[in-house]
Structures are given as structure tokens and as C-alpha cells.
Tab-separated table of C-alpha atoms in Angstrom:
chain	number	residue	atom	x	y	z
N	1	ASN	CA	22.011	44.372	-50.337
N	2	ALA	CA	19.717	41.418	-50.190
N	3	GLY	CA	19.605	39.295	-53.282
N	4	VAL	CA	16.514	37.959	-55.013
N	5	MET	CA	14.237	36.434	-52.586
N	6	GLN	CA	11.969	33.566	-53.385
N	7	ASN	CA	9.395	31.901	-51.129
N	8	PRO	CA	8.481	29.269	-50.363
N	9	ARG	CA	11.698	27.288	-51.018
N	10	HIS	CA	9.657	24.083	-51.164
N	11	LEU	CA	5.982	23.620	-52.013
N	12	VAL	CA	3.993	20.459	-52.085
N	13	ARG	CA	0.607	20.456	-53.737
N	14	ARG	CA	-1.902	17.717	-54.517
N	15	ARG	CA	-3.244	17.553	-58.155
N	16	GLY	CA	-5.958	20.125	-58.709
N	17	GLN	CA	-4.735	22.607	-56.085
N	18	GLU	CA	-3.248	26.031	-56.731
N	19	ALA	CA	0.395	27.006	-56.262
N	20	ARG	CA	1.499	30.577	-55.642
N	21	LEU	CA	5.209	31.400	-55.903
N	22	ARG	CA	6.474	34.639	-54.720
N	23	CYS	CA	9.609	36.724	-55.766
N	24	SER	CA	11.039	39.867	-54.466
N	25	PRO	CA	13.628	41.373	-56.745
N	26	MET	CA	16.842	42.902	-55.688
N	27	LYS	CA	16.541	46.520	-54.373
N	28	GLY	CA	16.357	48.939	-57.256
N	29	HIS	CA	15.539	46.196	-59.879
N	30	SER	CA	12.301	46.659	-61.883
N	31	HIS	CA	12.582	43.825	-64.280
N	32	VAL	CA	11.554	40.406	-63.297
N	33	TYR	CA	11.990	37.041	-65.223
N	34	TRP	CA	10.547	33.711	-64.361
N	35	TYR	CA	12.312	30.445	-65.517
N	36	ARG	CA	11.364	26.810	-65.010
N	37	GLN	CA	13.967	24.014	-64.557
N	38	LEU	CA	13.114	20.406	-64.965
N	39	PRO	CA	15.332	17.777	-63.349
N	40	GLU	CA	18.776	17.588	-65.091
N	41	GLU	CA	17.643	20.203	-67.649
N	42	GLY	CA	18.503	23.834	-68.326
N	43	LEU	CA	16.380	26.802	-67.582
N	44	LYS	CA	13.448	27.575	-69.823
N	45	PHE	CA	12.134	31.112	-70.109
N	46	MET	CA	8.497	31.596	-68.928
N	47	VAL	CA	7.641	35.308	-68.546
N	48	TYR	CA	9.283	38.744	-68.347
N	49	LEU	CA	7.545	41.504	-66.394
N	50	GLN	CA	8.110	45.171	-65.459
N	51	LYS	CA	6.279	46.940	-62.796
N	52	GLU	CA	2.466	46.406	-63.507
N	53	ASN	CA	3.225	45.230	-67.030
N	54	ILE	CA	3.701	41.789	-68.718
N	55	ILE	CA	6.296	42.369	-71.481
N	56	ASP	CA	6.636	38.793	-72.748
N	57	GLU	CA	4.793	35.665	-71.660
N	58	SER	CA	5.650	33.593	-74.782
N	59	GLY	CA	7.289	30.794	-72.574
N	60	MET	CA	4.260	30.383	-70.328
N	61	PRO	CA	1.591	27.866	-71.003
N	62	LYS	CA	-1.629	29.534	-72.071
N	63	GLU	CA	-3.781	27.770	-69.548
N	64	ARG	CA	-3.526	27.492	-65.745
N	65	PHE	CA	-0.389	29.683	-65.519
N	66	SER	CA	-0.375	33.509	-64.792
N	67	ALA	CA	2.162	35.936	-63.543
N	68	GLU	CA	1.940	39.551	-62.110
N	69	PHE	CA	4.319	42.141	-60.822
N	70	PRO	CA	2.226	44.735	-58.997
N	71	LYS	CA	3.268	48.348	-58.213
N	72	GLU	CA	3.757	47.237	-54.545
N	73	GLY	CA	4.811	43.870	-53.365
N	74	PRO	CA	6.397	40.821	-54.873
N	75	SER	CA	6.006	39.225	-58.253
N	76	ILE	CA	3.691	36.265	-58.181
N	77	LEU	CA	3.697	33.151	-60.387
N	78	ARG	CA	0.398	31.335	-60.016
N	79	ILE	CA	-0.395	27.823	-61.259
N	80	GLN	CA	-4.037	26.812	-61.039
N	81	GLN	CA	-5.144	23.139	-60.975
N	82	VAL	CA	-1.591	21.778	-60.801
N	83	VAL	CA	-0.691	18.523	-62.569
N	84	ARG	CA	2.225	16.196	-61.966
N	85	GLY	CA	3.982	17.663	-64.997
N	86	ASP	CA	4.189	20.919	-63.139
N	87	SER	CA	6.680	19.582	-60.685
N	88	ALA	CA	9.865	21.465	-61.265
N	89	ALA	CA	12.144	24.153	-59.799
N	90	TYR	CA	10.899	27.700	-60.556
N	91	PHE	CA	13.487	30.399	-60.617
N	92	CYS	CA	13.011	34.152	-60.481
N	93	ALA	CA	15.552	36.545	-61.693
N	94	SER	CA	15.790	40.402	-61.642
N	95	SER	CA	17.763	43.130	-63.331
N	96	PRO	CA	18.040	46.912	-63.098
N	97	PRO	CA	16.002	49.325	-65.306
N	98	GLY	CA	17.575	49.892	-68.664
N	99	GLN	CA	19.769	46.634	-68.717
N	100	GLY	CA	17.316	44.084	-69.833
N	101	ALA	CA	18.670	40.694	-68.985
N	102	SER	CA	22.388	41.707	-68.892
N	103	PRO	CA	23.081	40.491	-66.252
N	104	LEU	CA	20.336	38.612	-64.508
N	105	HIS	CA	20.465	37.888	-60.851
N	106	PHE	CA	18.734	34.608	-59.783
N	107	GLY	CA	17.072	33.659	-56.505
N	108	ASN	CA	17.397	30.225	-55.002
N	109	GLY	CA	14.191	28.961	-56.458
N	110	THR	CA	11.024	27.337	-55.340
N	111	ARG	CA	10.792	23.546	-55.780
N	112	LEU	CA	7.213	22.556	-56.508
N	113	THR	CA	6.225	18.971	-56.036
N	114	VAL	CA	2.714	17.881	-57.253
N	115	THR	CA	1.620	14.609	-55.630
G	1	GLY	CA	14.191	32.491	-81.149
G	2	GLU	CA	17.795	31.819	-79.835
G	3	ASN	CA	19.059	28.202	-79.676
G	4	VAL	CA	22.062	27.440	-77.527
G	5	GLU	CA	23.812	24.152	-77.510
G	6	GLN	CA	26.287	23.205	-74.778
G	7	HIS	CA	28.991	20.388	-74.679
G	8	PRO	CA	29.902	18.254	-72.992
G	9	SER	CA	26.911	17.373	-70.741
G	10	THR	CA	29.391	15.900	-68.111
G	11	LEU	CA	33.025	16.550	-67.500
G	12	SER	CA	35.304	14.860	-64.829
G	13	VAL	CA	38.709	16.358	-64.389
G	14	GLN	CA	41.572	15.735	-61.928
G	15	GLU	CA	42.166	18.518	-59.409
G	16	GLY	CA	44.606	20.996	-60.851
G	17	ASP	CA	43.763	20.264	-64.390
G	18	SER	CA	41.821	22.598	-66.729
G	19	ALA	CA	38.122	22.299	-67.686
G	20	VAL	CA	36.674	23.600	-70.977
G	21	ILE	CA	32.988	23.899	-71.837
G	22	LYS	CA	31.755	24.912	-75.273
G	23	CYS	CA	28.540	26.527	-76.535
G	24	THR	CA	27.183	27.501	-79.812
G	25	TYR	CA	24.305	29.839	-80.556
G	26	SER	CA	22.104	30.338	-83.557
G	27	ASP	CA	21.234	34.023	-83.785
G	28	SER	CA	23.940	36.348	-84.954
G	29	ALA	CA	22.133	39.245	-83.328
G	30	SER	CA	22.874	37.962	-79.773
G	31	ASN	CA	25.392	40.276	-78.095
G	32	TYR	CA	25.677	39.171	-74.457
G	33	PHE	CA	27.027	35.784	-73.290
G	34	PRO	CA	26.970	35.074	-69.498
G	35	TRP	CA	27.980	31.870	-67.716
G	36	TYR	CA	26.292	30.663	-64.566
G	37	LYS	CA	27.352	28.088	-61.802
G	38	GLN	CA	24.641	26.230	-60.078
G	39	GLU	CA	25.296	24.217	-56.953
G	40	LEU	CA	22.970	21.711	-55.543
G	41	GLY	CA	19.786	23.203	-54.142
G	42	LYS	CA	20.714	26.750	-55.194
G	43	GLY	CA	19.964	29.203	-57.941
G	44	PRO	CA	22.229	29.932	-60.872
G	45	GLN	CA	25.133	32.349	-59.967
G	46	LEU	CA	26.762	34.550	-62.530
G	47	ILE	CA	30.382	33.816	-62.643
G	48	ILE	CA	31.654	35.668	-65.836
G	49	ASP	CA	30.070	37.397	-68.872
G	50	ILE	CA	31.251	38.673	-72.223
G	51	ARG	CA	29.776	41.103	-74.714
G	52	SER	CA	29.991	40.872	-78.422
G	53	ASN	CA	32.658	43.657	-78.846
G	54	VAL	CA	35.112	41.629	-76.891
G	55	GLY	CA	36.857	38.420	-77.855
G	56	GLU	CA	38.203	37.254	-74.618
G	57	LYS	CA	37.815	38.034	-70.835
G	58	LYS	CA	39.484	36.645	-67.919
G	59	ASP	CA	38.760	36.682	-64.126
G	60	GLN	CA	41.465	34.817	-61.996
G	61	ARG	CA	41.069	31.236	-62.866
G	62	ILE	CA	38.099	31.636	-65.124
G	63	ALA	CA	38.209	32.843	-68.757
G	64	VAL	CA	35.670	33.076	-71.500
G	65	THR	CA	36.317	33.422	-75.266
G	66	LEU	CA	33.894	34.336	-78.079
G	67	ASN	CA	34.032	33.795	-81.706
G	68	LYS	CA	31.353	35.771	-83.280
G	69	THR	CA	31.943	34.477	-86.850
G	70	ALA	CA	31.638	30.919	-85.892
G	71	LYS	CA	28.855	31.800	-83.255
G	72	HIS	CA	30.560	29.863	-80.400
G	73	PHE	CA	31.865	30.697	-77.040
G	74	SER	CA	33.824	28.690	-74.378
G	75	LEU	CA	34.461	28.697	-70.695
G	76	HIS	CA	37.924	27.791	-69.432
G	77	ILE	CA	38.686	26.954	-65.775
G	78	THR	CA	42.275	26.540	-64.945
G	79	GLU	CA	43.785	24.937	-61.882
G	80	THR	CA	40.502	23.297	-60.881
G	81	GLN	CA	39.600	22.815	-57.207
G	82	PRO	CA	36.948	20.637	-55.595
G	83	GLU	CA	34.788	23.650	-54.945
G	84	ASP	CA	34.500	24.117	-58.724
G	85	SER	CA	32.261	20.984	-58.885
G	86	ALA	CA	28.888	22.181	-59.966
G	87	VAL	CA	26.706	22.438	-62.973
G	88	TYR	CA	27.706	25.240	-65.407
G	89	PHE	CA	25.296	26.945	-67.826
G	90	CYS	CA	26.034	29.140	-70.896
G	91	ALA	CA	23.485	31.572	-72.104
G	92	ALA	CA	22.966	33.975	-74.977
G	93	LEU	CA	20.946	37.221	-74.906
G	94	PHE	CA	18.517	37.824	-77.881
G	95	ASP	CA	15.569	40.146	-77.888
G	96	TYR	CA	16.077	40.993	-74.042
G	97	LYS	CA	15.676	37.357	-73.109
G	98	LEU	CA	18.440	34.857	-72.005
G	99	SER	CA	18.339	31.355	-73.658
G	100	PHE	CA	20.344	28.711	-71.775
G	101	GLY	CA	22.304	25.669	-72.664
G	102	ALA	CA	21.351	22.425	-71.132
G	103	GLY	CA	24.212	22.557	-68.699
G	104	THR	CA	27.486	20.697	-67.973
G	105	THR	CA	28.096	18.747	-64.719
G	106	VAL	CA	31.570	19.249	-63.740
G	107	THR	CA	33.225	17.000	-61.226
G	108	VAL	CA	36.631	17.705	-59.863
G	109	ARG	CA	38.417	14.657	-58.550
G	110	ALA	CA	40.686	15.055	-55.502
């Protein structure tokens, strides 16, 4: 059973470009969470999605950031007009239906570098 | 929201000794407390978890204790080995979201 798959592993963007990060949850999981990790810091919650629904986006900046989890295909975290401060590791996690975040299974992340 | 504090931020131990990491949380409604291990370049990996109806849980060399009254929980690693070197994160579940501590970098000296 494959784990949570994230791609790309590394992404370099110039300021002003768009970044698209993809996450395929574990098989059978319908809950997806996105977290951001700055260097030498903990993980900060960004958004919680279920299939076709955003449940909680309270941790996501109001501008330039968006997330989706369509009926078919991976979850996408999209960052428009990236700035240097967006450089971080972005982790996706998934959990089965009915269990919320207990437990969460994480992918290996996408490391975004904005030049 | 939930606020989780973790101490110490760094911990160096001699191989074979024990390591203890402590966390406190703010919201008494939190009921699930996992611990994650993160190695360089990888995502966090769940190593042990405990629910609020249990005071202690053990899995081989790893144990976790929970004191709900004091709102703190701890990770204990016994007989440390070089492969235990990593960053460890505690977390608390509140309102279906996990809030994480800032992490402890554990170094096991051979």
C-alpha cells in the first residue's frame, strides 16, 4: 500500500511565478491536510479538505494561496505570484474517513525555493 | 486554538542512555497526542500516539505518558541508538486539527 505521494520533491520558482504542489493521499483516505514547515520550525496547519470540499482553510493566507481536492485526481496546493517568504517545505497528510486527524500519515514533502 | 510547547529544543545523549522530551498543551478538550520522528529530507513519521483515556503507552524502546490534569505529555526513548538521531515533534488534536510543537533535535553520540 503506497504511502502519501507528493510531487515534485523540489520546486524552484522565480518571484512572481506560480507554484503547483500535488498530493495523492493513501489509498482509501478521503481527508487531506496541508502543512507548511519553515527551516528549523514546526509544522503549521494550512488547510483541511475532503473530496470536493474545503473544510477549514483558516491557516492559509487569504491571498495568492488556494487548495483543492477534486473528486478525481490529486489534491493541489496552488501559490500564485510567489515571493521569497513562500520558500518552505510543504507537507501533505491524509487520514481515512471517520478518523479526522488521528492518525495523520505524511508524505515526504515538496521543498519550494523562490529565487 | 490549541497551543503546544515542546522542550528541549535540542538534546544530545550518549548511546545507550535515555532521552526524554516534554510537551504541554493549552486546550483541555484535546484528546489525541501523537509523536512524530522526522529525518533529514523526509516527512514526519508517526512513531507512537496516546489517547486521553490512557495514561501511558509503550512500544519497545519508546514510551509516552500523559497527564491530563497538568496538560502535559512526554516521550521517553530508552537505550538510545545512533538511528534515533532525528527531529521529534509532539502534537495535540483539537477540533480535528493537529497542532505541533516546535520540535526537538536529538543527537545520539556513539
